[in-house]
PDB file of C-alpha atoms in Angstrom:
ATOM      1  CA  UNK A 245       7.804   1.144   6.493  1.00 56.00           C
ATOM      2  CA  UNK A 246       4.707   0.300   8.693  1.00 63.00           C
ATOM      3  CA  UNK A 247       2.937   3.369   8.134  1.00 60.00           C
ATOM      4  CA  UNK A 248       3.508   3.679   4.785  1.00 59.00           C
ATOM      5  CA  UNK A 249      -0.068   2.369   3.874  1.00 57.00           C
ATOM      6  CA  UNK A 250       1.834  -0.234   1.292  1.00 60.00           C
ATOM      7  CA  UNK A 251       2.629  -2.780   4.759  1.00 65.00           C
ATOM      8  CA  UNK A 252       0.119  -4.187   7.087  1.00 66.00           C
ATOM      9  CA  UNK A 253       0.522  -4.591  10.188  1.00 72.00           C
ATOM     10  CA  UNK A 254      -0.886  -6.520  12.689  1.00 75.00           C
ATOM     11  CA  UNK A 255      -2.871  -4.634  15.149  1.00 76.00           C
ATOM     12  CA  UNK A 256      -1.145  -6.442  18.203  1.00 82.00           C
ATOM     13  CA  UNK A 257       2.128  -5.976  16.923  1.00 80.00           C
ATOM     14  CA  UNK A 258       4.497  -2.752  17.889  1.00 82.00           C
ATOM     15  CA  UNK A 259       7.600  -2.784  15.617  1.00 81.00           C
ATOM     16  CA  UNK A 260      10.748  -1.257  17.582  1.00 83.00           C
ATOM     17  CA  UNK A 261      13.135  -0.805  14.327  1.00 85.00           C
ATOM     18  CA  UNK A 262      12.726  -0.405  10.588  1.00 85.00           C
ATOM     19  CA  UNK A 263      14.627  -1.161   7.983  1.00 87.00           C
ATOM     20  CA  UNK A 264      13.513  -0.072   4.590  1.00 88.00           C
ATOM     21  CA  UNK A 265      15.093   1.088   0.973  1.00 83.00           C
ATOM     22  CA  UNK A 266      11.631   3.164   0.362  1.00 76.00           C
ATOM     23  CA  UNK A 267      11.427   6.706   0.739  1.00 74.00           C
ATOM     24  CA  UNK A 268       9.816   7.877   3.680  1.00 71.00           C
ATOM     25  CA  UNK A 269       6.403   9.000   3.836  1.00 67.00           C
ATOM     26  CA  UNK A 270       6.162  12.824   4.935  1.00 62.00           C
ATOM     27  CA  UNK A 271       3.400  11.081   7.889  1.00 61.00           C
ATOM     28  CA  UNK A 272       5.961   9.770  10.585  1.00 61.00           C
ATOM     29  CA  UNK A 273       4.933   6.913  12.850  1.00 59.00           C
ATOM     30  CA  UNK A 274       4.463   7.454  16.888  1.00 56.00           C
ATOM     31  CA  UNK A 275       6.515   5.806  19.301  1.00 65.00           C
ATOM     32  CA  UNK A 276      10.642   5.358  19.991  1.00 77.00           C
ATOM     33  CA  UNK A 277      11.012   3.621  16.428  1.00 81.00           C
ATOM     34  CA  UNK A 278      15.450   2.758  15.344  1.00 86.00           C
ATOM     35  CA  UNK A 279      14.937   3.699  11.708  1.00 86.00           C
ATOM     36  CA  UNK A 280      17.390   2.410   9.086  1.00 88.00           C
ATOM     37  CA  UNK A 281      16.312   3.536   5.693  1.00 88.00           C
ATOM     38  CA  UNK A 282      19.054   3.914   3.004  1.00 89.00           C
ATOM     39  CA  UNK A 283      17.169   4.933  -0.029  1.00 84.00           C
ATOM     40  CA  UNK A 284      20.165   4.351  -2.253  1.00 86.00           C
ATOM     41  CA  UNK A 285      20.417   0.783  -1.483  1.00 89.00           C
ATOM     42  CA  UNK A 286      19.571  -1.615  -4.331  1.00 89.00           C
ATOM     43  CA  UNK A 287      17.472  -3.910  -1.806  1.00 92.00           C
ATOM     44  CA  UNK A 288      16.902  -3.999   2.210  1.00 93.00           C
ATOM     45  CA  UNK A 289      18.540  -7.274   2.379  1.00 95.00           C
ATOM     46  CA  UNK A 290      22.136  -5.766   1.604  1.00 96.00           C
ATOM     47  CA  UNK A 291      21.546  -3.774   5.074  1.00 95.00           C
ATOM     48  CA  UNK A 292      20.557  -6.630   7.097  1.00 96.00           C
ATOM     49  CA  UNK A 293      23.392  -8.390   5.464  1.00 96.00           C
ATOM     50  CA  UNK A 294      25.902  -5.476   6.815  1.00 96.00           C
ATOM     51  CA  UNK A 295      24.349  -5.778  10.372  1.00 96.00           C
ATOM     52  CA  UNK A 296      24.715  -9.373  10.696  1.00 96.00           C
ATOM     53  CA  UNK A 297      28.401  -9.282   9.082  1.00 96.00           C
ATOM     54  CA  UNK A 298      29.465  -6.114  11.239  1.00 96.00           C
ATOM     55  CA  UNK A 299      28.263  -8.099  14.302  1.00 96.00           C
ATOM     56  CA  UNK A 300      30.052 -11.412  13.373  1.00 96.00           C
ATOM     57  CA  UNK A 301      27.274 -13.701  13.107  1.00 96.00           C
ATOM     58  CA  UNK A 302      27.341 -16.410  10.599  1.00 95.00           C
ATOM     59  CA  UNK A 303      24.393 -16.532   8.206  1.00 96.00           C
ATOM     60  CA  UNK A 304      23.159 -20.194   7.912  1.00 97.00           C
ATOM     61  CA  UNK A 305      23.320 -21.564   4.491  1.00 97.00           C
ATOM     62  CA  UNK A 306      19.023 -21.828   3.998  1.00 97.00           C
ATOM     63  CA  UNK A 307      19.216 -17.767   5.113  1.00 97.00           C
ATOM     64  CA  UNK A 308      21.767 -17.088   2.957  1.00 97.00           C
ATOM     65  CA  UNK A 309      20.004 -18.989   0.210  1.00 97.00           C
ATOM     66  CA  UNK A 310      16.909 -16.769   0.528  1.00 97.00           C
ATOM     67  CA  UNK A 311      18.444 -13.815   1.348  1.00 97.00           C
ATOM     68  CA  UNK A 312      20.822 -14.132  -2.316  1.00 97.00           C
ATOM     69  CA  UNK A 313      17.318 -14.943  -3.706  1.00 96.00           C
ATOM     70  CA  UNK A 314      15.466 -11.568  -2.673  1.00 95.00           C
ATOM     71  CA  UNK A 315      18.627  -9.385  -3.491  1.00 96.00           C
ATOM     72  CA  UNK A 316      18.752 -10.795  -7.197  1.00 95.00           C
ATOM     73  CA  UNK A 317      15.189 -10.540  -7.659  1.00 91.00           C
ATOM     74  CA  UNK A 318      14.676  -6.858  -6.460  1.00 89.00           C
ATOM     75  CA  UNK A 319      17.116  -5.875  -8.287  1.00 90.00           C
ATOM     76  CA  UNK A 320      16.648  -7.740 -11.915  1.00 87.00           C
ATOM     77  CA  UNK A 321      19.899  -9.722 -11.428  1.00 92.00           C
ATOM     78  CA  UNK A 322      22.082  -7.127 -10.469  1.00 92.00           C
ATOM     79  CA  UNK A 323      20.750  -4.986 -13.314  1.00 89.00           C
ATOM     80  CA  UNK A 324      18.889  -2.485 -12.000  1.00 85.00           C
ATOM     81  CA  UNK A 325      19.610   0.326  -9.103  1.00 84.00           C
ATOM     82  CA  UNK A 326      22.578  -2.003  -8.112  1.00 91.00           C
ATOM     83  CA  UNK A 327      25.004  -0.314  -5.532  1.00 92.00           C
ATOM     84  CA  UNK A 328      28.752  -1.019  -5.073  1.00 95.00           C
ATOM     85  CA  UNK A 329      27.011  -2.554  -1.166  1.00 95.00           C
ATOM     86  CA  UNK A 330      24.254  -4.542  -3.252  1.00 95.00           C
ATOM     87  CA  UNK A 331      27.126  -6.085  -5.178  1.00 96.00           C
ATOM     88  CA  UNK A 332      29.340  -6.937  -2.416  1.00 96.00           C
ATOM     89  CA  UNK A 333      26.432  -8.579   0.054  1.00 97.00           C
ATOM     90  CA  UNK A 334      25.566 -10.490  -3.084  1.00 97.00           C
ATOM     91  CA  UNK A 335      28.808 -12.486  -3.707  1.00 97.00           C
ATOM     92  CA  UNK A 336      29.079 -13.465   0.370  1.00 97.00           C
ATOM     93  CA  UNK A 337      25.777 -14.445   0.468  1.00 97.00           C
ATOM     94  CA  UNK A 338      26.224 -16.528  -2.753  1.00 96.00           C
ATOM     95  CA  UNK A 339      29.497 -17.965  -1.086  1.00 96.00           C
ATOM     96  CA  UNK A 340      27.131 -18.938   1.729  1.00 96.00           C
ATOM     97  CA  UNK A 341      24.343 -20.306  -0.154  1.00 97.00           C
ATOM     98  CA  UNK A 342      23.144 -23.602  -1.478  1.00 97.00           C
ATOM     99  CA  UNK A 343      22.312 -23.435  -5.283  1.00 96.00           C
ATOM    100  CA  UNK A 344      19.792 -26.426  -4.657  1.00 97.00           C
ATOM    101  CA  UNK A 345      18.102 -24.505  -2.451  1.00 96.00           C
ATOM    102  CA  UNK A 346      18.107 -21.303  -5.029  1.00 96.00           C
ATOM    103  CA  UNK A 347      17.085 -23.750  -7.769  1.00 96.00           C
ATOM    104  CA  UNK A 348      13.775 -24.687  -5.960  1.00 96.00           C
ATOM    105  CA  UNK A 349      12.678 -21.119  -5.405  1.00 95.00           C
ATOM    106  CA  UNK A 350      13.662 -20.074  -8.970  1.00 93.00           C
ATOM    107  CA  UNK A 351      12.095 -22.564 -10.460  1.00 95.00           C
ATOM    108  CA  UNK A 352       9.543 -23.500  -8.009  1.00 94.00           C
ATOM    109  CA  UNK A 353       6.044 -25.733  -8.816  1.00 95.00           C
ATOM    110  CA  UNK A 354       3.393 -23.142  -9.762  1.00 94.00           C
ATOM    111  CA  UNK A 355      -0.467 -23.467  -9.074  1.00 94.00           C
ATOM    112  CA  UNK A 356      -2.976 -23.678 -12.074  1.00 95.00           C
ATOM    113  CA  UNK A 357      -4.306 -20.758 -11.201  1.00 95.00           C
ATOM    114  CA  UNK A 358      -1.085 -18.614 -12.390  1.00 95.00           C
ATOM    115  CA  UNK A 359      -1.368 -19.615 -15.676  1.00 96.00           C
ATOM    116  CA  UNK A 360      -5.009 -19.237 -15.902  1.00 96.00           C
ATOM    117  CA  UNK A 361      -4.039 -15.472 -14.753  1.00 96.00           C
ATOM    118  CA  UNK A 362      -1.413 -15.637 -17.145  1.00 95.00           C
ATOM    119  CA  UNK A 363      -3.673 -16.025 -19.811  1.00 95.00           C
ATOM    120  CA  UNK A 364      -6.305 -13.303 -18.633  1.00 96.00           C
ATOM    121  CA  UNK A 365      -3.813 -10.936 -17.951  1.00 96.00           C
ATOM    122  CA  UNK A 366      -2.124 -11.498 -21.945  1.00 94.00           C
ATOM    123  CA  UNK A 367      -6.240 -11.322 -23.445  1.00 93.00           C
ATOM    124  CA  UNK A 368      -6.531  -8.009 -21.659  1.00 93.00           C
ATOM    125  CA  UNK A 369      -3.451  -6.750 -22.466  1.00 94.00           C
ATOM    126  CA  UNK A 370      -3.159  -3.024 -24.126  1.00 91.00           C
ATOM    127  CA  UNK A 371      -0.326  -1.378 -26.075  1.00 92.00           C
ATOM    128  CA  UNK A 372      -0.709   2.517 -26.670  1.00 91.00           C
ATOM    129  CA  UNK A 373       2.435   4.252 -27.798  1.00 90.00           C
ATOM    130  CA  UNK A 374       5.541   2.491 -25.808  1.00 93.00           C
ATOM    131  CA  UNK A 375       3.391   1.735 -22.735  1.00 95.00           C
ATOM    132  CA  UNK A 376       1.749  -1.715 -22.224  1.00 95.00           C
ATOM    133  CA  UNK A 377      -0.290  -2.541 -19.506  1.00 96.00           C
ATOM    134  CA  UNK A 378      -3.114  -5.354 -18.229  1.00 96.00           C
ATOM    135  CA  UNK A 379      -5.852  -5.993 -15.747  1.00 96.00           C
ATOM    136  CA  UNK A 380      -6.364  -8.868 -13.535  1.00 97.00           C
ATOM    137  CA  UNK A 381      -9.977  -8.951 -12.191  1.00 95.00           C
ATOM    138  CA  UNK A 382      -9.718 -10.738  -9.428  1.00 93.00           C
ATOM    139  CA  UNK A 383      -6.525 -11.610  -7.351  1.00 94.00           C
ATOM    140  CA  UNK A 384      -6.429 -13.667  -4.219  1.00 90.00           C
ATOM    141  CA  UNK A 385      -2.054 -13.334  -4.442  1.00 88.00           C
ATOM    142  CA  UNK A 386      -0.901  -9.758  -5.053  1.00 91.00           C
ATOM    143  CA  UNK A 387       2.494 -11.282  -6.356  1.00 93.00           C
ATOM    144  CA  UNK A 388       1.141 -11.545  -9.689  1.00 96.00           C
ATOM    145  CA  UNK A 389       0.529  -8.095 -10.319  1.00 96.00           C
ATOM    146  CA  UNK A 390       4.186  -6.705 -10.849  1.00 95.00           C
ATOM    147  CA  UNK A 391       4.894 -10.032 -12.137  1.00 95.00           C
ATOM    148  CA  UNK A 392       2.524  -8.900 -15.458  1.00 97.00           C
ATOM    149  CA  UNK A 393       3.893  -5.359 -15.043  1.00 97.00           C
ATOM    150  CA  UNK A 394       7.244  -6.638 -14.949  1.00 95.00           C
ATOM    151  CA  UNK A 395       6.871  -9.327 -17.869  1.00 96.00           C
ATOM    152  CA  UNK A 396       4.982  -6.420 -19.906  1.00 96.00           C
ATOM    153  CA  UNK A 397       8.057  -4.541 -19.860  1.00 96.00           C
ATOM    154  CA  UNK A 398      10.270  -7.223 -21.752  1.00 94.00           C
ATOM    155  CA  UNK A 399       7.937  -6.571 -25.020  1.00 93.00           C
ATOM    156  CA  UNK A 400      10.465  -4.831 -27.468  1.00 91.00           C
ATOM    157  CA  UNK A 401       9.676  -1.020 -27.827  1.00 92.00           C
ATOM    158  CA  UNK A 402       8.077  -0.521 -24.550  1.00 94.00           C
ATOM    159  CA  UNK A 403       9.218   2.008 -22.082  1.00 96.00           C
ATOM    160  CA  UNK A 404       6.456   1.985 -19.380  1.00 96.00           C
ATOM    161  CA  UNK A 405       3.965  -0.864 -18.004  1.00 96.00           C
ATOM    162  CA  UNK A 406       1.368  -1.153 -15.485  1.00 97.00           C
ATOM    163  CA  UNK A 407      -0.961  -3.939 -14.262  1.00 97.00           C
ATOM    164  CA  UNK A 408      -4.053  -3.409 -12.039  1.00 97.00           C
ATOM    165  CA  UNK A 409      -5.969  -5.876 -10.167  1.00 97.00           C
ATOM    166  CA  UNK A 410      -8.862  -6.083  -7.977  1.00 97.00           C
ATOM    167  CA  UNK A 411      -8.423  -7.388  -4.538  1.00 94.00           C
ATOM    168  CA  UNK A 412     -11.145  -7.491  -2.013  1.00 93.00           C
ATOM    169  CA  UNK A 413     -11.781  -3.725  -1.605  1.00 94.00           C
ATOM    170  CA  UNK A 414      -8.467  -2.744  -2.929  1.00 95.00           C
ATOM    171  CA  UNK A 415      -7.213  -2.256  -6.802  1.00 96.00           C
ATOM    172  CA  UNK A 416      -3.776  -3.032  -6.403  1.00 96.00           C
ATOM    173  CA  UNK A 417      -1.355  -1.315  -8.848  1.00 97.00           C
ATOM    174  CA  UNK A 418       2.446  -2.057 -10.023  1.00 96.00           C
ATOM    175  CA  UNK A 419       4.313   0.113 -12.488  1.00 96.00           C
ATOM    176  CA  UNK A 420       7.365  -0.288 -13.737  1.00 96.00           C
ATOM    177  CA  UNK A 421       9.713   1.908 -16.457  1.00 95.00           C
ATOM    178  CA  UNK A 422      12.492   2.272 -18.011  1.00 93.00           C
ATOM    179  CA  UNK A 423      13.026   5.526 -18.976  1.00 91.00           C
ATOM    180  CA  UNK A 424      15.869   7.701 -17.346  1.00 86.00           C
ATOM    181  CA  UNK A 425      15.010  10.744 -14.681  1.00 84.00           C
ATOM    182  CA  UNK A 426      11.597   9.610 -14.061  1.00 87.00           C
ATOM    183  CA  UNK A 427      10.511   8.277 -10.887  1.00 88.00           C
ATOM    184  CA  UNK A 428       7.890   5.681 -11.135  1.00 91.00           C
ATOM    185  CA  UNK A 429       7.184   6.337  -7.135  1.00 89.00           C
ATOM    186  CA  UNK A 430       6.341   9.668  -7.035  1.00 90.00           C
ATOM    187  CA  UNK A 431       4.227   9.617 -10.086  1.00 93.00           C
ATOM    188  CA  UNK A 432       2.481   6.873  -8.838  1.00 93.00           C
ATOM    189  CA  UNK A 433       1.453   8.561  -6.011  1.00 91.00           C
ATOM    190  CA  UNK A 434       0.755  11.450  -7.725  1.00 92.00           C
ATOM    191  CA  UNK A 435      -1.783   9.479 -10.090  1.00 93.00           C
ATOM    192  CA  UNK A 436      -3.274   7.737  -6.835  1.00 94.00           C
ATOM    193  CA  UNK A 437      -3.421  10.768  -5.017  1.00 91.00           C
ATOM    194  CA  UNK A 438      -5.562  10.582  -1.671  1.00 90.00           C
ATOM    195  CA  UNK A 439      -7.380   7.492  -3.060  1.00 89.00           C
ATOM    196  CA  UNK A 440      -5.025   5.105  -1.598  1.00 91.00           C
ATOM    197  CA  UNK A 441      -1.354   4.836  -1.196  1.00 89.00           C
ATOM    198  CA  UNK A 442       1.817   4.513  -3.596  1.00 88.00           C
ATOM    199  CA  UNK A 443       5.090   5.107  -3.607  1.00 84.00           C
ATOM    200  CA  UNK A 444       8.308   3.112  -4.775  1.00 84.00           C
ATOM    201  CA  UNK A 445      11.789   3.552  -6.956  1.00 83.00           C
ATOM    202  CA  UNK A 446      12.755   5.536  -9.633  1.00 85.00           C
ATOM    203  CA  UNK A 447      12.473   2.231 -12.305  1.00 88.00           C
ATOM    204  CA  UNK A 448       9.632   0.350 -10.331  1.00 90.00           C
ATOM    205  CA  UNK A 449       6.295   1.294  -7.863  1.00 91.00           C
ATOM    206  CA  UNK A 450       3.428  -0.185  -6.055  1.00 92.00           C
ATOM    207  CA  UNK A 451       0.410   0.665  -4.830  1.00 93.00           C
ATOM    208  CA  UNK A 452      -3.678   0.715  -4.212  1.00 94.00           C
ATOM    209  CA  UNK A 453      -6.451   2.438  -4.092  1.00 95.00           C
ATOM    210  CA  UNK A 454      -9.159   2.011  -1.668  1.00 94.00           C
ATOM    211  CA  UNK A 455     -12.475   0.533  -3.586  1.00 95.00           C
ATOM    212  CA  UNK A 456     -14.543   0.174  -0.077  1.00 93.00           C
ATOM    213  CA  UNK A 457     -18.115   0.509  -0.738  1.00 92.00           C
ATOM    214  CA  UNK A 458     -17.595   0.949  -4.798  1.00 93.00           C
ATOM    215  CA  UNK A 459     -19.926  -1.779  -6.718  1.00 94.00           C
ATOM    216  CA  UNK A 460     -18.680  -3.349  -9.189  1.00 91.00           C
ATOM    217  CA  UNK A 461     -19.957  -0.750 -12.694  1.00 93.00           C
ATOM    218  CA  UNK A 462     -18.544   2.239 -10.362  1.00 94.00           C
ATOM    219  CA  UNK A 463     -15.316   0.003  -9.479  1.00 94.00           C
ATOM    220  CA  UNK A 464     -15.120  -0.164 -13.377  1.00 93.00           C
ATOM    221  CA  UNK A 465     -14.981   3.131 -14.068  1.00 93.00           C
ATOM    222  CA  UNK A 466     -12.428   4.390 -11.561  1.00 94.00           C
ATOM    223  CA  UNK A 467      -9.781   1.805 -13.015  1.00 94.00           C
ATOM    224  CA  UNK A 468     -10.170   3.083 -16.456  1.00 91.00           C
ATOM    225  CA  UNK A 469      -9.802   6.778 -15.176  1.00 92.00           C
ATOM    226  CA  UNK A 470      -6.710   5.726 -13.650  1.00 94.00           C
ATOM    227  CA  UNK A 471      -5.393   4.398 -16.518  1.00 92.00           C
ATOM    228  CA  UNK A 472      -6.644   7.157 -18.195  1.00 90.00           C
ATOM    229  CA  UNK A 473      -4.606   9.728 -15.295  1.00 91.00           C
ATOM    230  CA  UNK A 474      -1.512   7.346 -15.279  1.00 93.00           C
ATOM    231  CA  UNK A 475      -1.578   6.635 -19.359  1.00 91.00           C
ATOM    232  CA  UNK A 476      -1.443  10.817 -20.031  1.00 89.00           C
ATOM    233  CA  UNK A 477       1.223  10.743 -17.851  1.00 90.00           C
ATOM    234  CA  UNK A 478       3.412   8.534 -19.899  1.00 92.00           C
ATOM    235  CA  UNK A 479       2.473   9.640 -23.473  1.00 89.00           C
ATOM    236  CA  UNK A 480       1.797  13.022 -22.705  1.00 83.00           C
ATOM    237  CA  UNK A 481      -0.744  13.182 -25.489  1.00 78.00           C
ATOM    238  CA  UNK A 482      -3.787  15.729 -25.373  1.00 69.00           C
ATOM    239  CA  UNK A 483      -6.089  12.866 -27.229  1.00 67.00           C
ATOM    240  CA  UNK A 484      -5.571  10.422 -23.809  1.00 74.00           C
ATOM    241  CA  UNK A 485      -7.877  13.213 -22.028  1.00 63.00           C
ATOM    242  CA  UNK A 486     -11.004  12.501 -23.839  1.00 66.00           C
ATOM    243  CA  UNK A 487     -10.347   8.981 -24.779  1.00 70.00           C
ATOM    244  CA  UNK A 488     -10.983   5.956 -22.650  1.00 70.00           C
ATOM    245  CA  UNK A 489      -7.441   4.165 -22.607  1.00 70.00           C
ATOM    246  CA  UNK A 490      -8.876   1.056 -24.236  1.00 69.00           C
ATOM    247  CA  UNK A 491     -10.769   2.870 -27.141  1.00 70.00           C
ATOM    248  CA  UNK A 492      -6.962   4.741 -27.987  1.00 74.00           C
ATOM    249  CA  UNK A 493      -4.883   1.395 -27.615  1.00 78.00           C
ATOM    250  CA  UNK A 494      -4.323  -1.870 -29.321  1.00 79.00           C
ATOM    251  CA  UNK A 495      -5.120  -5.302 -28.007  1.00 79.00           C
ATOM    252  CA  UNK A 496      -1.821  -6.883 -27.436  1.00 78.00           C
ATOM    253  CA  UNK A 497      -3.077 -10.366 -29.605  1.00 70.00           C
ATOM    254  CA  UNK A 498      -3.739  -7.856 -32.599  1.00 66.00           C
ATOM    255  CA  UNK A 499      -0.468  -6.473 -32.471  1.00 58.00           C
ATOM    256  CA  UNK A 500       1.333  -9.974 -32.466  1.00 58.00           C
ATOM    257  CA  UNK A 501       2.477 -11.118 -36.060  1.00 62.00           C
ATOM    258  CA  UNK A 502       0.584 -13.896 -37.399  1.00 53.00           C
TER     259      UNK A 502
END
């Protein structure tokens, strides 16, 4: 939602309806806003798909195409908070859509600069307990960062990942879990605290915190007592308190066989 602190928008710009998955922030926005926001739902495309069926327009076959696209990808293929609704707007929009089309975004020419990120994000790779996470010291995309926290999570054995990333005067921050009865939203934004803004899913959260003004030794030190903050709270071990995160972990390329 717009005043979430997680969206920007533009200063000229004076949104008249909302339609959101997310939580809503306790801070509600001014103004005569139509709010849609089904918390349940797998991915905000399935309610924009309802809309547009209920009202019997036809969704062109490039729409459909992207829309299939962002439903599949927020929720892991299907796998992950996937509603009975999420299901059914996924196999019209599929009828709809043009598997050339979803070929090119899935598999879509990348930049060099995403594997040279890649590659930074894999050397500074940790692994403490069954959490992994990585940091990304300068970002110019925010994309990448739950696209390491994400990828993280794949590693046999792990349960929780993060990635953090500095961005202008921001460090972003994506976590993702899978552990049942957590909520990777509200601990995130317990973790972040007034600092910034967070929030998210039960499985999956994003967020920043506002670096303005921090140089760059200072900058440093607040990301590794975040990690520190966020790594207690997924190992629950006393020795994380005293520790930094990096001295208690292993590299990732040391744990690797061979």
């Amino acid at each position: 939602v717009p005043w979430s602190g997680n969206v920007t928008v533009p200063a000229f710009a004076r949104p008249v309806a909302v339609f959101d998955h997310h939580p809503l922030p306790a801070r509600r926005a001014a103004g005569d806003l139509f709010l849609d926001v089904r918390v349940e739902a797998g991915a905000t495309v399935t309610t924009l798909y309802e809309y547009l069926s209920a009202c019997g327009i036809a969704i062109p076959t490039w729409l459909a195409s992207l829309m299939a696209y962002a439903l599949a990808t927020e929720t892991l293929d299907l796998s992950r908070n996937c509603t009975a609704p999420d299901l059914d707007a996924y196999l019209g929009l599929l009828a709809r859509a043009n598997m050339k089309i979803l070929g090119q975004i899935r598999h879509a020419k990348l930049p060099r600069i995403y594997f040279a990120q890649i590659k930074e994000a894999m050397r500074n790779a940790c692994l403490f307990g069954r959490t992994a996470w990585s940091h990304l010291d300068s970002v110019d995309q925010p994309e990448i960062v739950p696209e390491i926290a994400e990828l993280l999570l794949r590693m046999e054995r792990v349960a929780w990942s993060f990635c953090t990333a500095y961005q202008g005067d921001s460090m972003i921050v994506s976590l993702r879990s899978t552990r049942k009865g957590v909520h990777c939203g509200k601990l995130l934004k317990q973790v972040i605290g007034k600092n910034g803004s967070g929030g998210g899913h039960e499985w999956m959260a994003g967020g920043y915190l506002n670096l303005q003004g921090v140089e760059k030794t200072a900058r440093d030190a607040r990301r590794m007592e975040f990690a520190r903050n966020l790594l207690y709270r997924t190992e629950k071990k006393e020795s994380i308190v005293t520790e930094q995160p990096e001295a208690l972990a292993r590299p990732l390329v040391e744990v690797l066989p061979g």
